[in-house]
Short mmCIF file of N, CA and C in Angstrom, two decimals:
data_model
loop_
_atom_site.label_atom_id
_atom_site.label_comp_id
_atom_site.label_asym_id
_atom_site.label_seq_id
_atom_site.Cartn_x
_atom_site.Cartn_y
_atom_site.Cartn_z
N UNK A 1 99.89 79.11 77.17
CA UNK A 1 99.27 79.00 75.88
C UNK A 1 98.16 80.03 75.79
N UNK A 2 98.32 81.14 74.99
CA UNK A 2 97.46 81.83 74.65
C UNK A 2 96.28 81.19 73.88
N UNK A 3 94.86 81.34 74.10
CA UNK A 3 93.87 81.19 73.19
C UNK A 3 93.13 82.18 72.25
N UNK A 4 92.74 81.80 71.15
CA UNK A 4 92.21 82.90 70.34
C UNK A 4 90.99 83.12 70.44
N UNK A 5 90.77 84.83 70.68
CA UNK A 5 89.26 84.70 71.18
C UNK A 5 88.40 86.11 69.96
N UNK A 6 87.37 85.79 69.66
CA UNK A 6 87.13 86.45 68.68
C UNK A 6 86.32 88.00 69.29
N UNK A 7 85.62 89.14 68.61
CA UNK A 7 85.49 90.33 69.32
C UNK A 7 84.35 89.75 70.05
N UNK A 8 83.38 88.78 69.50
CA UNK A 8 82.28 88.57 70.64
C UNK A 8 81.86 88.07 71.70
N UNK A 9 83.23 87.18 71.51
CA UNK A 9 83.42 86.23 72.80
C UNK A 9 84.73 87.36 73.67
N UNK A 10 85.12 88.29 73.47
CA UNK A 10 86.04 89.09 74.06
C UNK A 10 84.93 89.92 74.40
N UNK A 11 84.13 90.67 74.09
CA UNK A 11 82.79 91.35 74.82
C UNK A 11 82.32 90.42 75.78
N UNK A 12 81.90 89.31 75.24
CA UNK A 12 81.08 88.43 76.58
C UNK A 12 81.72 88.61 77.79
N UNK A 13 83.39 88.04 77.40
CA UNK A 13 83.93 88.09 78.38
C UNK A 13 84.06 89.34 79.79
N UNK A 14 84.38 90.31 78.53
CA UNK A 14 84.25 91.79 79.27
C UNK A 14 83.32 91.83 80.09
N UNK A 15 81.89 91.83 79.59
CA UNK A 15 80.58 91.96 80.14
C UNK A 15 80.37 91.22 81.75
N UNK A 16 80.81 90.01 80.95
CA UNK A 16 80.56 88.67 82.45
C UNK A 16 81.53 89.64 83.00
N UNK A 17 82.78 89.71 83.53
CA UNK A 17 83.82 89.90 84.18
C UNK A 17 83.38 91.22 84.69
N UNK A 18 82.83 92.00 83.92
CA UNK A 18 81.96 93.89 85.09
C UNK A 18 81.25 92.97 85.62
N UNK A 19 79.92 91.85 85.57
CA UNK A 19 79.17 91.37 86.67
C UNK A 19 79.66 90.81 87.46
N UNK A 20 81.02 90.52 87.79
CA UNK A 20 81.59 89.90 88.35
C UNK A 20 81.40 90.64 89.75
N UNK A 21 80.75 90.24 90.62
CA UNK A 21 80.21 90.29 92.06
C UNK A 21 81.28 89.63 93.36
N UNK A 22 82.26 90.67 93.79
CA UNK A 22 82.56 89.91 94.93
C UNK A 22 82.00 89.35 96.02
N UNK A 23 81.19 88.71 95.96
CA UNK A 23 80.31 88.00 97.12
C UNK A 23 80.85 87.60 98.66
N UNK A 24 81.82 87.66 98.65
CA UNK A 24 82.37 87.61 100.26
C UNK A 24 83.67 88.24 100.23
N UNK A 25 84.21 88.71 100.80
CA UNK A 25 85.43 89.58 101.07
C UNK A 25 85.46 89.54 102.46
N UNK A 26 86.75 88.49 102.72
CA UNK A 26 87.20 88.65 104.61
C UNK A 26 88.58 88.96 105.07
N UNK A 27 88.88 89.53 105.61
CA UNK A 27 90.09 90.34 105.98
C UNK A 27 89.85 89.77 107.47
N UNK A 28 91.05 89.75 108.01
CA UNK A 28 90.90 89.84 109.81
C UNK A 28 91.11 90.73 110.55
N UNK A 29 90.69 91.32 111.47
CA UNK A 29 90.77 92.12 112.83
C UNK A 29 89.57 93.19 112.60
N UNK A 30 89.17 94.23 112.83
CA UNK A 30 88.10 94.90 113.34
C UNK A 30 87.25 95.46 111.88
N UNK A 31 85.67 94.64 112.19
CA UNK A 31 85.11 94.55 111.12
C UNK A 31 84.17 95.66 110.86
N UNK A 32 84.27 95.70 109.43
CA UNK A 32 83.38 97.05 108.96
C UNK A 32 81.78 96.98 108.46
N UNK A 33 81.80 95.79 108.42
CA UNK A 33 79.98 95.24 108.20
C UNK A 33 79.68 95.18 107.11
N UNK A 34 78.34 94.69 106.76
CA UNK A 34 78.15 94.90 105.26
C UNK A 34 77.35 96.13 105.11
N UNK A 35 77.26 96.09 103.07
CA UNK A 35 76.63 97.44 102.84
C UNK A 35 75.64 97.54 102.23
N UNK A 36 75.18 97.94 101.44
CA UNK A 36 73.85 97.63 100.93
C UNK A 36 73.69 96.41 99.97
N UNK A 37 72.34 95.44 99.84
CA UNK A 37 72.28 94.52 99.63
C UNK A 37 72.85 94.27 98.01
N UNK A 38 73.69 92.68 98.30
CA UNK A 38 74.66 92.41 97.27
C UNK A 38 75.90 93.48 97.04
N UNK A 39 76.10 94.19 97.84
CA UNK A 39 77.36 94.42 98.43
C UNK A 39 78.21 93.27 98.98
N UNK A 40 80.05 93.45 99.01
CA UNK A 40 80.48 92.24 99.19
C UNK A 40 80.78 92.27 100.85
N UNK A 41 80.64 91.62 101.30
CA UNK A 41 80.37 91.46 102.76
C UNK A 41 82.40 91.59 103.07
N UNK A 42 82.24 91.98 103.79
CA UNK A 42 84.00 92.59 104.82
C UNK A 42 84.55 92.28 106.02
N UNK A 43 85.24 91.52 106.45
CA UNK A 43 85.72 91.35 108.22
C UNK A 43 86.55 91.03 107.74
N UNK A 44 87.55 91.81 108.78
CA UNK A 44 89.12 91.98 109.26
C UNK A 44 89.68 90.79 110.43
N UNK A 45 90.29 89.94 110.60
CA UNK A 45 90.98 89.18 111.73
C UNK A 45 92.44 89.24 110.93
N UNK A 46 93.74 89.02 112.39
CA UNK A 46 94.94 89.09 111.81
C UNK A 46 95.51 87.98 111.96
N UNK A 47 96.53 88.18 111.76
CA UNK A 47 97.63 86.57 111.80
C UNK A 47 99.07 87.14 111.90
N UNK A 48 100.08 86.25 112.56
CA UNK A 48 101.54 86.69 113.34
C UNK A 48 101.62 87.23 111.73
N UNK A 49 101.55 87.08 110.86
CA UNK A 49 102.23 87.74 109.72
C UNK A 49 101.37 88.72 109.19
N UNK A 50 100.57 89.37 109.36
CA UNK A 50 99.48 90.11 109.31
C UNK A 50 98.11 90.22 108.91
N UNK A 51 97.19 90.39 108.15
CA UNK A 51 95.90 89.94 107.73
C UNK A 51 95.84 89.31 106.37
N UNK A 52 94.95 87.99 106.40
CA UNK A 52 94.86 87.22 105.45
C UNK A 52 93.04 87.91 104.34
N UNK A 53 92.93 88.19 103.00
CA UNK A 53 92.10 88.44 102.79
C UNK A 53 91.78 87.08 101.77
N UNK A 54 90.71 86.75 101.90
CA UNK A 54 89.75 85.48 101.07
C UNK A 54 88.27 86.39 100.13
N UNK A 55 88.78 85.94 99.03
CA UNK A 55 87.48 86.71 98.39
C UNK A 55 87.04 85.43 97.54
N UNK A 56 85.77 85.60 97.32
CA UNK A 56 84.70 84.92 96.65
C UNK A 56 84.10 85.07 95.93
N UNK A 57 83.94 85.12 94.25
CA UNK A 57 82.55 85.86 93.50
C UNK A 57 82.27 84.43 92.19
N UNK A 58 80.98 85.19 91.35
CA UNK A 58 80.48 84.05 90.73
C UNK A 58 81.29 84.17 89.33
N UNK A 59 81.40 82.90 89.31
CA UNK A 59 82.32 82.19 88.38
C UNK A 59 81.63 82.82 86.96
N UNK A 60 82.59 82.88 85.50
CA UNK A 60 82.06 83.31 84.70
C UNK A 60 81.63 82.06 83.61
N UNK A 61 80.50 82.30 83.06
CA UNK A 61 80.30 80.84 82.67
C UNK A 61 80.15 81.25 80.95
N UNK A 62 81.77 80.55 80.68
CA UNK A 62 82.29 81.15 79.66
C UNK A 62 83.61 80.08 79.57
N UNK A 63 83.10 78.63 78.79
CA UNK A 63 84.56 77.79 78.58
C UNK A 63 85.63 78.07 78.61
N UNK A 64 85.91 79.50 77.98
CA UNK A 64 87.08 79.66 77.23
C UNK A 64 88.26 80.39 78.61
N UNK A 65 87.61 80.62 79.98
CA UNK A 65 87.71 81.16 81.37
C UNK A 65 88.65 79.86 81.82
N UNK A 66 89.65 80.26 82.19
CA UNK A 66 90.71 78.98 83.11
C UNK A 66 91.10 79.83 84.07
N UNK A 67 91.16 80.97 84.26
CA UNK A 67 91.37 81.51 85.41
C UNK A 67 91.27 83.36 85.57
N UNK A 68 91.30 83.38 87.38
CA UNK A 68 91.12 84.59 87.77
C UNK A 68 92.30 85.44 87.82
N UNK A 69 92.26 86.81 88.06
CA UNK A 69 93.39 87.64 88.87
C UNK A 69 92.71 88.34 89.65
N UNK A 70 93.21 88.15 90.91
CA UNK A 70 92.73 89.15 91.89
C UNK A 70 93.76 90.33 91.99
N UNK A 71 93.48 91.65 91.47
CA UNK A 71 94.17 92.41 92.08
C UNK A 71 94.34 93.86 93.45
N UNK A 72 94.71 93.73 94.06
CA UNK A 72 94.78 94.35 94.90
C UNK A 72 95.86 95.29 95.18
N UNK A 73 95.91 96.51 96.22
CA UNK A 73 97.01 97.48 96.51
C UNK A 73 96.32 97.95 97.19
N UNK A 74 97.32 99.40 98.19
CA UNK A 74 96.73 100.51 98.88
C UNK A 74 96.64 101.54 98.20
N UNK A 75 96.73 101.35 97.25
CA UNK A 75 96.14 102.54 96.33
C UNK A 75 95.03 102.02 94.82
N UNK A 76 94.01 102.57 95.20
CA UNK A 76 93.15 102.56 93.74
C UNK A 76 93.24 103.11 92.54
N UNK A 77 92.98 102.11 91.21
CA UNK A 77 93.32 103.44 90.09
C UNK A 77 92.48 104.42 90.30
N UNK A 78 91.39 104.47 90.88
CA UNK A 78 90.24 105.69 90.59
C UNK A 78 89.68 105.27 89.26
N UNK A 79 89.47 104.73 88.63
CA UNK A 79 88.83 104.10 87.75
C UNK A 79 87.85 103.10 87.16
N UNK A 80 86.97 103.28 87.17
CA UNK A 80 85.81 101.87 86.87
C UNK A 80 86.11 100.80 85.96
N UNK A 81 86.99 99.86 86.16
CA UNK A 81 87.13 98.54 85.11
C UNK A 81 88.46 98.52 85.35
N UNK A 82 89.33 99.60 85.73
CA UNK A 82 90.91 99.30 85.51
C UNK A 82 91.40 98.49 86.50
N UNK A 83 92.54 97.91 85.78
CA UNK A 83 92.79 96.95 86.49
C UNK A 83 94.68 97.52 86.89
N UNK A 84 94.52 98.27 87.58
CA UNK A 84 96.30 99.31 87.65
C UNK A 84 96.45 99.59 89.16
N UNK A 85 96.08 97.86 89.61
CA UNK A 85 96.64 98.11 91.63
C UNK A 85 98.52 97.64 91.41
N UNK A 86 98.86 97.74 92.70
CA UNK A 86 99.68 97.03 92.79
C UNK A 86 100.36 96.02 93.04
N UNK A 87 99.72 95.03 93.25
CA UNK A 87 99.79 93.84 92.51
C UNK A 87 98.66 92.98 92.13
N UNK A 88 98.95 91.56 91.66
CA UNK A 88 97.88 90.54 91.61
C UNK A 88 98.51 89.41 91.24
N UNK A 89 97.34 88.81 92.08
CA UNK A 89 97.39 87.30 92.15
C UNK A 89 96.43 86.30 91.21
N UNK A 90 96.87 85.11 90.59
CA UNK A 90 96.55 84.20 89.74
C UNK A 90 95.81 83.17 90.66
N UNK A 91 94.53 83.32 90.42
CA UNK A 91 93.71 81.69 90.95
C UNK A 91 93.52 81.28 89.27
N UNK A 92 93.05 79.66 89.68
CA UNK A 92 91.96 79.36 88.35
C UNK A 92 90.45 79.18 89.08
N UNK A 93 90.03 79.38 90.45
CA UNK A 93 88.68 78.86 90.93
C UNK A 93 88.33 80.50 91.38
N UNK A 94 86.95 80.23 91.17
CA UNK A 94 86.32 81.66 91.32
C UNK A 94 86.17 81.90 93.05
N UNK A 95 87.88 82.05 93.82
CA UNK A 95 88.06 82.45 95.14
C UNK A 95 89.32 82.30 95.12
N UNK A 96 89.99 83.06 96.67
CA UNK A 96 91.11 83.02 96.37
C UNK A 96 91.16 83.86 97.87
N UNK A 97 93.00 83.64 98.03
CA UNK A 97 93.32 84.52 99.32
C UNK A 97 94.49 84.84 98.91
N UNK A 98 94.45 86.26 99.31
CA UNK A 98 95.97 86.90 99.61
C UNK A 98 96.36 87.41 101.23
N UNK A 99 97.29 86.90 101.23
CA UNK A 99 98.03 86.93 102.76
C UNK A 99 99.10 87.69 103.01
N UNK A 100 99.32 87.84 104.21
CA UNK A 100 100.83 88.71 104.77
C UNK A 100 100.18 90.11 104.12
N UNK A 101 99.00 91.04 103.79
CA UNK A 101 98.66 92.57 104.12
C UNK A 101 99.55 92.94 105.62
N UNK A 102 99.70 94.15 105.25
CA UNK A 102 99.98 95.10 105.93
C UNK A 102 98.57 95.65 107.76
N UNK A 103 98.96 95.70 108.51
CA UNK A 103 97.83 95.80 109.38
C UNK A 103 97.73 96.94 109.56
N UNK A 104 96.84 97.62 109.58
CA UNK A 104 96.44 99.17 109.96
C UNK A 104 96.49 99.77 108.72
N UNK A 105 95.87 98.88 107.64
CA UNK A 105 95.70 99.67 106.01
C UNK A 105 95.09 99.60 105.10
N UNK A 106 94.55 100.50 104.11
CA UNK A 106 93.30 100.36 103.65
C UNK A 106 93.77 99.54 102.44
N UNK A 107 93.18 98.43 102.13
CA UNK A 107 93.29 97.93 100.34
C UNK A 107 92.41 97.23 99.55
N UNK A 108 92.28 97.83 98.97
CA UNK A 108 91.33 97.96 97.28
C UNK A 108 91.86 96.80 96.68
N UNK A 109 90.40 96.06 96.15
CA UNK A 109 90.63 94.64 95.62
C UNK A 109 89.84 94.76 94.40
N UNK A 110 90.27 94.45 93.19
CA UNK A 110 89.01 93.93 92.11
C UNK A 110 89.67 92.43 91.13
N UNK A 111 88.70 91.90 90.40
CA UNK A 111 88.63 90.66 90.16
C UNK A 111 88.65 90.46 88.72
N UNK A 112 89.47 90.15 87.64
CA UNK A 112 89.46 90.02 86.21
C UNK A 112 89.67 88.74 85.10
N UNK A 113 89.10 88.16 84.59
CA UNK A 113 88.72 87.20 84.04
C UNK A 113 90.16 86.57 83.09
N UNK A 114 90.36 85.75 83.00
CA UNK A 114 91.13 85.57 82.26
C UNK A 114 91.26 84.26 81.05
N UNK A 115 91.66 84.21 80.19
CA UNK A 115 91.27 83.33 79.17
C UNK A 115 92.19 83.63 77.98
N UNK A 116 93.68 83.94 77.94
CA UNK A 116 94.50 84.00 77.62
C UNK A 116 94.56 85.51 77.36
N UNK A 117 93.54 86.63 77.27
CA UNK A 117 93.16 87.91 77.28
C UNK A 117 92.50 88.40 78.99
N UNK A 118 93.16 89.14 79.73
CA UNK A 118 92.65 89.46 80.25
C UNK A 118 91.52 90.79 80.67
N UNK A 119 90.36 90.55 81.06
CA UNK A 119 89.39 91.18 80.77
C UNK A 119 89.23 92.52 81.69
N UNK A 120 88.09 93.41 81.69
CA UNK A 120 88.30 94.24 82.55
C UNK A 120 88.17 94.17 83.68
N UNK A 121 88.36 94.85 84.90
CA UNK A 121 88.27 94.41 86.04
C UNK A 121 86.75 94.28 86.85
N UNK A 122 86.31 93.64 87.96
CA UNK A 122 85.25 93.76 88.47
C UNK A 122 84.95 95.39 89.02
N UNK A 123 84.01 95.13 89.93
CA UNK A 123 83.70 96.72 90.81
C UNK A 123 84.52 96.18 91.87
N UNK A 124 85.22 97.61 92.27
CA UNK A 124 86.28 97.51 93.55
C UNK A 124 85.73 97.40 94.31
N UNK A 125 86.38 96.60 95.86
CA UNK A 125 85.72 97.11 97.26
C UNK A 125 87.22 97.25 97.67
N UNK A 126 86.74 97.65 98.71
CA UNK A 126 87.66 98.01 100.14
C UNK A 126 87.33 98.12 101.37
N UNK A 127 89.17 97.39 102.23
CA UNK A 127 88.66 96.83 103.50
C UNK A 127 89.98 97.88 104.29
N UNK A 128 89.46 97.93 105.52
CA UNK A 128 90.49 98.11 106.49
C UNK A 128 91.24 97.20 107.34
N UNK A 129 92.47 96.93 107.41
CA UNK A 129 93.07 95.83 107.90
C UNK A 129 93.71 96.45 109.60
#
């Protein structure tokens, strides 16, 4: 069910969703540390099927919000807000994990709001698996 959202509550949304702060980012096996403060924190550990990543950021506080997309790939758009990885995943809680990565590879994660419109994407990070 799509909802109807008008241009100012589609800005809010936008707006909240760039502050959208990944606050923890964990990958398994050999960790890269954090980076400067409110940067999203990074560690690598693996699993027989390869590295599991769990990300975390603050929820957008915006009713009309039922859920996230995390998207991720090994390749970045190069772009600030776009949301053009290769693939993504559907939470509705502001966290989430994607599993079975590839080990020995770099991938770019960002985070986009959703509310029958989906919004632009968060700021990327990236981990080494």
């Amino acid at each position: 069910m799509k909802l109807p959202m008008n241009t100012a509550r589609q800005k809010s949304v936008h707006a909240s969703a760039c502050r959208i702060a990944l606050a923890v980012l964990f990958l398994a096996l050999s960790g890269c540390g954090a980076g400067e403060q409110g940067d999203p924190v990074i560690t690598t550990t693996a699993t027989p099927m390869g590295a599991t990543a769990s990300l975390a950021w603050d929820p957008i506080n915006d009713s009309s919000v039922f859920g996230y997309y995390i998207h991720y790939g090994k390749q970045s758009p190069g772009q600030a807000g776009s949301c053009a990885y290769e693939n993504a995943k559907f939470v509705t809680t502001p966290n989430g994990s994607v599993r079975d990565l590839d080990m020995n590879s770099r991938y770019y994660f960002a985070v986009s709001a959703y509310n029958g419109v989906q919004s632009s994407c968060s700021s990327e990070v990236f981990t080494d698996t």
